[in-house]
mmCIF file of C-alpha atoms in Angstrom:
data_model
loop_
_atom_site.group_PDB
_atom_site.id
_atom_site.type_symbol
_atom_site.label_atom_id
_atom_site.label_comp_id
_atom_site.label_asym_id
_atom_site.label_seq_id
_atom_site.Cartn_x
_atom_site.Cartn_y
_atom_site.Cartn_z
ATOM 1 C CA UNK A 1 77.793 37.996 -1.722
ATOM 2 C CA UNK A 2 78.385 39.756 -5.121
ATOM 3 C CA UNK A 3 75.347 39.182 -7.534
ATOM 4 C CA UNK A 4 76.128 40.264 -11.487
ATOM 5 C CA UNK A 5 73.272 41.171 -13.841
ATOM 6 C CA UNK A 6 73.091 42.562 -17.205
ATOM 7 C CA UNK A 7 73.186 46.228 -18.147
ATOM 8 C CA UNK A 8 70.888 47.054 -21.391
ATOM 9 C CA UNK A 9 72.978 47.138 -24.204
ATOM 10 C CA UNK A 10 74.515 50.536 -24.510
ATOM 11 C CA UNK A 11 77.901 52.175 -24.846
ATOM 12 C CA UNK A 12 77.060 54.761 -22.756
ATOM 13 C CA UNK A 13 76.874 52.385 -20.083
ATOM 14 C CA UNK A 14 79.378 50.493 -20.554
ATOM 15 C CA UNK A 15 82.294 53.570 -21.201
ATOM 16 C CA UNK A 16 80.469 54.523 -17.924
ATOM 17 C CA UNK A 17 81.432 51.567 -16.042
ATOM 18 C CA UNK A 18 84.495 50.900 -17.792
ATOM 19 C CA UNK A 19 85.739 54.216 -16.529
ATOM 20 C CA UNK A 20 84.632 53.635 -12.682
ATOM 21 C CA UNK A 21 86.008 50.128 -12.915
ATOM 22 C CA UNK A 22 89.497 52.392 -13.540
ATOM 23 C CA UNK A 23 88.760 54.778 -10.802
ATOM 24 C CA UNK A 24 87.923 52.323 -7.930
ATOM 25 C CA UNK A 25 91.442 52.202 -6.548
ATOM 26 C CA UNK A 26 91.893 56.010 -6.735
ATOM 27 C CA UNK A 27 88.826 57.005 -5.975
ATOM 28 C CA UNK A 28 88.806 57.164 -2.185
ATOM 29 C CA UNK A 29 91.958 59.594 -2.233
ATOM 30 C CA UNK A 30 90.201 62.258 -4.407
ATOM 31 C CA UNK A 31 87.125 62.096 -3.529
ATOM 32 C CA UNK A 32 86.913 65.366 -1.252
ATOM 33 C CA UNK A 33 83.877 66.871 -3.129
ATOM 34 C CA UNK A 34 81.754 63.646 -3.155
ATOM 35 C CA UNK A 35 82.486 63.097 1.002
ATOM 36 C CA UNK A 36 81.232 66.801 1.596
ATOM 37 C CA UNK A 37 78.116 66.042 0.177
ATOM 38 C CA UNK A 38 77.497 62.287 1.499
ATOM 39 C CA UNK A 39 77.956 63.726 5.211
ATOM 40 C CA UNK A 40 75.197 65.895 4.240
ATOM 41 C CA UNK A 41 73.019 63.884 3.048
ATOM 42 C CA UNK A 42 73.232 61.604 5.752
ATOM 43 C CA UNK A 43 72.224 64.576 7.770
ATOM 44 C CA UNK A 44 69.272 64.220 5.902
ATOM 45 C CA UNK A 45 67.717 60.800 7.119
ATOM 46 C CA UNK A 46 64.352 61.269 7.751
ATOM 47 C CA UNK A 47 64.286 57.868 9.959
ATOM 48 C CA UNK A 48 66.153 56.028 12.552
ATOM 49 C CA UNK A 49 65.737 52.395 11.646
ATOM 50 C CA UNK A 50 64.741 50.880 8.312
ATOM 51 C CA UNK A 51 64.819 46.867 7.699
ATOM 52 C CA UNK A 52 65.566 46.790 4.114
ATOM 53 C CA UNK A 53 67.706 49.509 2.681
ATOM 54 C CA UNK A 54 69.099 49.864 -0.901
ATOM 55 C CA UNK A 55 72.400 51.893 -1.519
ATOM 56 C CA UNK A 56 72.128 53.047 -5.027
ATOM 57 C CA UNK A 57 75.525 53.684 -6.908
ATOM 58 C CA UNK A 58 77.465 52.859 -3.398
ATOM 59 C CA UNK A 59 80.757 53.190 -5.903
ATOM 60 C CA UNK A 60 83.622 52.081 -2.879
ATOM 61 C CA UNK A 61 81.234 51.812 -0.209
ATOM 62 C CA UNK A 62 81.390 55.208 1.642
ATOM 63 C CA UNK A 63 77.847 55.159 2.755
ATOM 64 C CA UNK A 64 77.758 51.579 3.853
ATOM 65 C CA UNK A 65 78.997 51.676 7.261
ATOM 66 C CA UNK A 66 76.990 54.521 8.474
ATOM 67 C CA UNK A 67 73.687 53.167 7.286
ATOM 68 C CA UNK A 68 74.245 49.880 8.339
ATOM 69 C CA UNK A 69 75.355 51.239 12.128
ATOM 70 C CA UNK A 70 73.205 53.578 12.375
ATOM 71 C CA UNK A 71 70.042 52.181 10.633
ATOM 72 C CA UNK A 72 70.617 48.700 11.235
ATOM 73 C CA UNK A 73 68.944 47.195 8.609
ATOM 74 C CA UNK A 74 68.131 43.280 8.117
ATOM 75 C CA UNK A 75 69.166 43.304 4.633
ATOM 76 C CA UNK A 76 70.844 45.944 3.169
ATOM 77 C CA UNK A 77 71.563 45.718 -0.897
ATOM 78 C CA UNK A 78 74.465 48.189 -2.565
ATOM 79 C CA UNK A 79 73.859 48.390 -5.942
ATOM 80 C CA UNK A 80 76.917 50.037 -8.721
ATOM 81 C CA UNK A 81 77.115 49.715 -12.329
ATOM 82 C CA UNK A 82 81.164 49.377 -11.728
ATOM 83 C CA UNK A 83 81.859 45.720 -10.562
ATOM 84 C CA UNK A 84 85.647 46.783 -9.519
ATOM 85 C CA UNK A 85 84.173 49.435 -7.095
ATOM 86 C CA UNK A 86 81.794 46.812 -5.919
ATOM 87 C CA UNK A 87 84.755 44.732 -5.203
ATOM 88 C CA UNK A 88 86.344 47.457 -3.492
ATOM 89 C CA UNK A 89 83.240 48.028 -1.338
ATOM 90 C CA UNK A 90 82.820 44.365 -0.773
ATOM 91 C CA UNK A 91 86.490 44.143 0.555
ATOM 92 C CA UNK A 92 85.774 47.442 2.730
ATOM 93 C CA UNK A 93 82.801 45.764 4.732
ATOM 94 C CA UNK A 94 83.490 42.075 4.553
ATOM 95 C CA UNK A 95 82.599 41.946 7.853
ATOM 96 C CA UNK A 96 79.224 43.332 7.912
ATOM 97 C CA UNK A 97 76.414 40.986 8.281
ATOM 98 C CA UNK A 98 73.597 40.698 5.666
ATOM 99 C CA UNK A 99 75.125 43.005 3.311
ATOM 100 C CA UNK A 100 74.775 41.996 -0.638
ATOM 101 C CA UNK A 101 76.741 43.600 -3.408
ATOM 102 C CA UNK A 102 74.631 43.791 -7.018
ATOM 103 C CA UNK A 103 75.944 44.966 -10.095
ATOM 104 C CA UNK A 104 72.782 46.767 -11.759
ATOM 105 C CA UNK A 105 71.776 49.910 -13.765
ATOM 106 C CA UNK A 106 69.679 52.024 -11.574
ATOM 107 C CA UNK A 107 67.669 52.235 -14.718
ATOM 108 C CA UNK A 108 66.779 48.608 -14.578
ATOM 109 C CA UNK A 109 66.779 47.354 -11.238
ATOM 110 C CA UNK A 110 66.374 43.543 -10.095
ATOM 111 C CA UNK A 111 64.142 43.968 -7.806
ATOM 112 C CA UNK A 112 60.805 43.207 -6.434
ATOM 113 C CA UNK A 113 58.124 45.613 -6.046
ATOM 114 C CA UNK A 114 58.123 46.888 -2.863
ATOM 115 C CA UNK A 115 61.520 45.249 -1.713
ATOM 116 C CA UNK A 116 62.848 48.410 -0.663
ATOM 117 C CA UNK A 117 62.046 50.745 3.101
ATOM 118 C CA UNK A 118 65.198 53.137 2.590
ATOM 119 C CA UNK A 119 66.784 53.726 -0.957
ATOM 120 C CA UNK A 120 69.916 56.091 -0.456
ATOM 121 C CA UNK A 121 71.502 57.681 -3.280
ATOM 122 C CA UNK A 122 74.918 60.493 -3.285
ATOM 123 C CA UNK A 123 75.699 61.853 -6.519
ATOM 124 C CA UNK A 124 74.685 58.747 -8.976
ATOM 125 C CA UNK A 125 71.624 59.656 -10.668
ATOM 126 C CA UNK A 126 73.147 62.417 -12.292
ATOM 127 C CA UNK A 127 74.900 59.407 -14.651
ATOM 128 C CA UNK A 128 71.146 58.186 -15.654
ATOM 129 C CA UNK A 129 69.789 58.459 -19.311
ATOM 130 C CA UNK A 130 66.183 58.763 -18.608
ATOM 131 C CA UNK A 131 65.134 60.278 -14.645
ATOM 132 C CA UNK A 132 61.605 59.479 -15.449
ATOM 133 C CA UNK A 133 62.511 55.791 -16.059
ATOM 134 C CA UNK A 134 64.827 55.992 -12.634
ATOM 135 C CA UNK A 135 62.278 57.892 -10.985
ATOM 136 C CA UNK A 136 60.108 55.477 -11.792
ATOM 137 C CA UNK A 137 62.193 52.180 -10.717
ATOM 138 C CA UNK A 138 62.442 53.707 -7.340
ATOM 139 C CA UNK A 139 58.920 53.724 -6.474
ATOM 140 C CA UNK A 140 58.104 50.474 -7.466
ATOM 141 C CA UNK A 141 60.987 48.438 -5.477
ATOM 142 C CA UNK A 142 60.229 51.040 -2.570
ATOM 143 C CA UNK A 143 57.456 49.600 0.219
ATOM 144 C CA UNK A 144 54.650 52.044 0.370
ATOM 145 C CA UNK A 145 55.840 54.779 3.152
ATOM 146 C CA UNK A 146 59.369 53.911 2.109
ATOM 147 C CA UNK A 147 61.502 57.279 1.349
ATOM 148 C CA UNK A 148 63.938 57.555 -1.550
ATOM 149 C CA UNK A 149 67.279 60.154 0.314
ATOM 150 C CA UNK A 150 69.763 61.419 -3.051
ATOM 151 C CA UNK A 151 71.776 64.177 -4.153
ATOM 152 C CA UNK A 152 72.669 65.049 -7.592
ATOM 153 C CA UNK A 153 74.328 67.654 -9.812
ATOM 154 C CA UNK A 154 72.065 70.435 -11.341
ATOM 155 C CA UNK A 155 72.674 72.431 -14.080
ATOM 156 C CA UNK A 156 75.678 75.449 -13.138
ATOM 157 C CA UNK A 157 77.929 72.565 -12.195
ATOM 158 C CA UNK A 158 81.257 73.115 -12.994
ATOM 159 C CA UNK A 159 80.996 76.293 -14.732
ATOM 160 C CA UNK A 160 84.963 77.239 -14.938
ATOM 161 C CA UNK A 161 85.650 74.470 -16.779
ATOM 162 C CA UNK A 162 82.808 75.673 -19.163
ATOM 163 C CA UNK A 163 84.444 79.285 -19.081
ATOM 164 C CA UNK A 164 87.840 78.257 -19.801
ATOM 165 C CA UNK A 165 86.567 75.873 -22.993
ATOM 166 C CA UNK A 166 84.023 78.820 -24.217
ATOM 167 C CA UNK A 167 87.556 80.904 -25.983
ATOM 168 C CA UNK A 168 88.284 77.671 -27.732
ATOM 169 C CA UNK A 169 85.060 75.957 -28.902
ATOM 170 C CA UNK A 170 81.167 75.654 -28.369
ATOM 171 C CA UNK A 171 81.484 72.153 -27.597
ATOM 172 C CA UNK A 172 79.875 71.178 -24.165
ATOM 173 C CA UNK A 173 82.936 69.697 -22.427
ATOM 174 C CA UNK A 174 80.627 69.538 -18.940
ATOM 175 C CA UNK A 175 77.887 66.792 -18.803
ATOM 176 C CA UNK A 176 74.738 68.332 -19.131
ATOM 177 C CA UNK A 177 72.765 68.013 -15.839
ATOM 178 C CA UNK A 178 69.103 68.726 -15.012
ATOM 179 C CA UNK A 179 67.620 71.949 -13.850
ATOM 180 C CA UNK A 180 66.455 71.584 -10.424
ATOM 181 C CA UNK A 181 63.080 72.396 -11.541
ATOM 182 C CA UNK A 182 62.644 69.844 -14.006
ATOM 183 C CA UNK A 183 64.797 66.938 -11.629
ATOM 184 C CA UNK A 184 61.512 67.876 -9.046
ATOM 185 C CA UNK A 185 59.218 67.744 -11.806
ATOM 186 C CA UNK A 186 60.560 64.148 -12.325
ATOM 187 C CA UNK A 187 60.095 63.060 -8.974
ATOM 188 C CA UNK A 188 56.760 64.355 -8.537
ATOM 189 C CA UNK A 189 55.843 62.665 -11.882
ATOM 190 C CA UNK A 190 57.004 59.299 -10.569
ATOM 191 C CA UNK A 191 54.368 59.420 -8.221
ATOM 192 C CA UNK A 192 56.561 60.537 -5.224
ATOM 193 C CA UNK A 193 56.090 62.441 -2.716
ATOM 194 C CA UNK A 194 58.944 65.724 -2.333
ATOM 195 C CA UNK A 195 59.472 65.950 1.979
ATOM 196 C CA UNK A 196 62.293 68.384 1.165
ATOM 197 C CA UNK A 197 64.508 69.736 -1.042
ATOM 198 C CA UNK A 198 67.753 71.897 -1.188
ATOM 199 C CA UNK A 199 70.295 73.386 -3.709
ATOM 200 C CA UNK A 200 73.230 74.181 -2.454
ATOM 201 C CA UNK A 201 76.573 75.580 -4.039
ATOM 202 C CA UNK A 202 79.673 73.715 -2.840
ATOM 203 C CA UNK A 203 82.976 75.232 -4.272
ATOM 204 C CA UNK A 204 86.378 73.127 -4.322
ATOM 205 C CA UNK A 205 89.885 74.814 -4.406
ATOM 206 C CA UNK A 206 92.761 73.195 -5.790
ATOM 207 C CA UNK A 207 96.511 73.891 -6.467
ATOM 208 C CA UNK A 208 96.607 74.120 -10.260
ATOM 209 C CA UNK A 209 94.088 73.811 -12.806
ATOM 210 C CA UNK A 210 95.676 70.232 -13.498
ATOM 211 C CA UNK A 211 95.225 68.841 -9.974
ATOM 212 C CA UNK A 212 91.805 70.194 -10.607
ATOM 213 C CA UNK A 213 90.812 68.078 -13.426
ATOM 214 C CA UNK A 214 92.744 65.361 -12.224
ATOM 215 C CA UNK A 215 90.166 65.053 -9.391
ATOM 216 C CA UNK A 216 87.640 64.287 -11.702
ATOM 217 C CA UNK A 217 89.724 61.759 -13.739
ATOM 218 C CA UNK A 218 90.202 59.808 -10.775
ATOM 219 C CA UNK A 219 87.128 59.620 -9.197
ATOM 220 C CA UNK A 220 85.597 58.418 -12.909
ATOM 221 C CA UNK A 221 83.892 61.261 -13.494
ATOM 222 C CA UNK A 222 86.477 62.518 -16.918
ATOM 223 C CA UNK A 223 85.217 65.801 -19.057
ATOM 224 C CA UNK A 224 85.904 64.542 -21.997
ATOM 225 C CA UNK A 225 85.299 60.815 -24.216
ATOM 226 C CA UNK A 226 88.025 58.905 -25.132
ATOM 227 C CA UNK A 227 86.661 59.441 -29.119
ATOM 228 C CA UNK A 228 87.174 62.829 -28.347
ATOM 229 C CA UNK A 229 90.345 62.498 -26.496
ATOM 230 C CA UNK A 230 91.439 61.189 -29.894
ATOM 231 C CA UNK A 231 91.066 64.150 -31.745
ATOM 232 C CA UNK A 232 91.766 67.096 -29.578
ATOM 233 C CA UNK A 233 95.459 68.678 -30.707
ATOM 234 C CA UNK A 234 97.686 69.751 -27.588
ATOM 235 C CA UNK A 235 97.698 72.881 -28.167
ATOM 236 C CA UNK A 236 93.466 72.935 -27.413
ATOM 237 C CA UNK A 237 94.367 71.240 -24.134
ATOM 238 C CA UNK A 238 97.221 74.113 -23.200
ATOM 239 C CA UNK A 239 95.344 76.535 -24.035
ATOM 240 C CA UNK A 240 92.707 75.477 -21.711
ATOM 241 C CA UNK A 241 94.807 75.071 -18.762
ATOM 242 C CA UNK A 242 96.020 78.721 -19.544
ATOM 243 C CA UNK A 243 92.508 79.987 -19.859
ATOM 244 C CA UNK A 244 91.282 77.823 -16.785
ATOM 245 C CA UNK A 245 94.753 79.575 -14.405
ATOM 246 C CA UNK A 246 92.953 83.374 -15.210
ATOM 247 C CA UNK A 247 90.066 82.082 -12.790
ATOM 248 C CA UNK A 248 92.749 81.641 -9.843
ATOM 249 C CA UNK A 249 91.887 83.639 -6.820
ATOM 250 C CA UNK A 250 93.461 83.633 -3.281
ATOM 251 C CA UNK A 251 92.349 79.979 -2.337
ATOM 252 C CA UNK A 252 93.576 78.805 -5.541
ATOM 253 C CA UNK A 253 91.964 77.401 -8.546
ATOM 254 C CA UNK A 254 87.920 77.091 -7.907
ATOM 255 C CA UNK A 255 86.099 73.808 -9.298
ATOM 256 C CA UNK A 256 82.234 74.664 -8.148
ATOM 257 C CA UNK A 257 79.555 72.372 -8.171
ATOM 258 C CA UNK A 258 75.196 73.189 -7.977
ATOM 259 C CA UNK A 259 73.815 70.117 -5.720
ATOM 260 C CA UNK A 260 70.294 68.738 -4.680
ATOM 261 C CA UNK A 261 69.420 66.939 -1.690
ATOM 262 C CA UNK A 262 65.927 65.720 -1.983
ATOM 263 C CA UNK A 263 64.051 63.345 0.162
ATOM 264 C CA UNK A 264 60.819 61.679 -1.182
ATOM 265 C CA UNK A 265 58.398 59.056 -0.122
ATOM 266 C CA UNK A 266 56.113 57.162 -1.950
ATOM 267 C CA UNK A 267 52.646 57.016 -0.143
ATOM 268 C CA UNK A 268 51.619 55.182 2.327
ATOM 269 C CA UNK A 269 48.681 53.747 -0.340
ATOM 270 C CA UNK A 270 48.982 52.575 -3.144
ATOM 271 C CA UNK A 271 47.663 50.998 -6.434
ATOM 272 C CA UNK A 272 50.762 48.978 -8.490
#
């Protein structure tokens, strides 16, 4: 069952979507860097069952199958602003039983309080506006004891792509993502509990610095807006490339990324 709200009215969100709408065919085929660090978050689990689970920016699905088979929840909800990677996931798993598909912004979910036992989360939040308003949507659609599992991208993600712009112009051509200080700050502040936390480094090698960027355009996630897109001459962009080939090395062109994998839970009790 695919369920549609709206998203507040923002063009953020909707370039956002609009560009993982685009990427839901490809994205399975590039997505090498975001399957490394959903198998390690699912390492992560810190239970073995959980009735009611909530897959937060599922994007094609990837997560689905293992929570449902392994957790086997009664209701299980996957949540993505994109409604074409919905569909994709949808297609994926028709066959899994009480499984609903929502098109939502993490930032406003249509939820309950308390709805939630499980909320699982690989490499979404990172696309928020406000973590303290996420942050503070999670804890009240999760049950009291429920745990919130997510990784995200910290600040230092990315940084040859930042290199190879810095000879051209100041302009920050990598979104800006949270230190992990301040991203534990946030989930301290909205009233949940830290169980653990890592930051990890996870480098990706590719053949050229093209292939490398094209990675990222296919999996949604592009470096630059399409105002901006626009207006940058094609000489900017070769120069780039050239400036991004210096960083080769013996396992070819590196494309690094700084991850967290938190778990939280919100207590036991509670006053809403």
């Amino acid at each position: 069952m695919l369920i549609t709200h709206d998203t507040p009215s923002l063009g953020y969100k909707r370039q956002l979507a609009k560009r993982f709408d685009r990427a839901s065919h490809s994205y399975d085929a590039y997505a090498g860097f975001q399957k490394i660090v959903l198998e390690r978050l699912l390492a992560k689990l810190p239970v073995e069952t959980a009735d009611t689970v909530l897959d937060l920016g599922t994007g094609t699905g990837q997560a689905l199958g293992y929570l449902s088979g392994r957790l086997t929840p009664k209701n299980c909800v996957a949540l993505d602003l994109s409604q074409q990677m919905l569909a994709v996931a949808s297609d994926r798993f028709s066959s899994l039983q009480n499984t609903h598909y929502v098109c939502a912004d993490a930032e406003q979910l249509p939820f309950q309080v308390a709805s939630f036992d499980l909320i699982f989360s690989s490499l979404a939040i990172q696309w928020c506006l406000s973590p303290e308003r996420l942050f503070d949507q999670l804890y009240h659609v999760l049950k009291p004891g429920g745990c919130v599992v997510f990784s995200t991208l910290l600040e230092g993600s990315m940084p040859e792509i930042s290199q190879a712009w810095s000879s051209i112009d100041d302009k920050a051509h990598v979104h800006q993502y949270m230190k992990a200080k301040s991203l534990f700050d946030c989930v301290e502040n909205g009233r949940l509990r830290l169980l653990s936390s890592e930051c990890a480094n996870v480098p990706m090698w590719f053949d050229s610095p093209e292939k490398a960027i094209h990675s990222l355009k296919k999996v949604g996630a592009s470096l630059i807006s399409s105002d901006e897109s626009k207006t940058l001459p094609p000489s900017a962009w070769k120069h780039f490339l050239r400036e991004y080939e210096k960083q080769r090395s013996e396992q070819g062109i590196p494309l690094s990324y700084q991850v967290a994998f938190v778990v939280a839970q919100k207590p036991m009790y509670v006053q809403e």
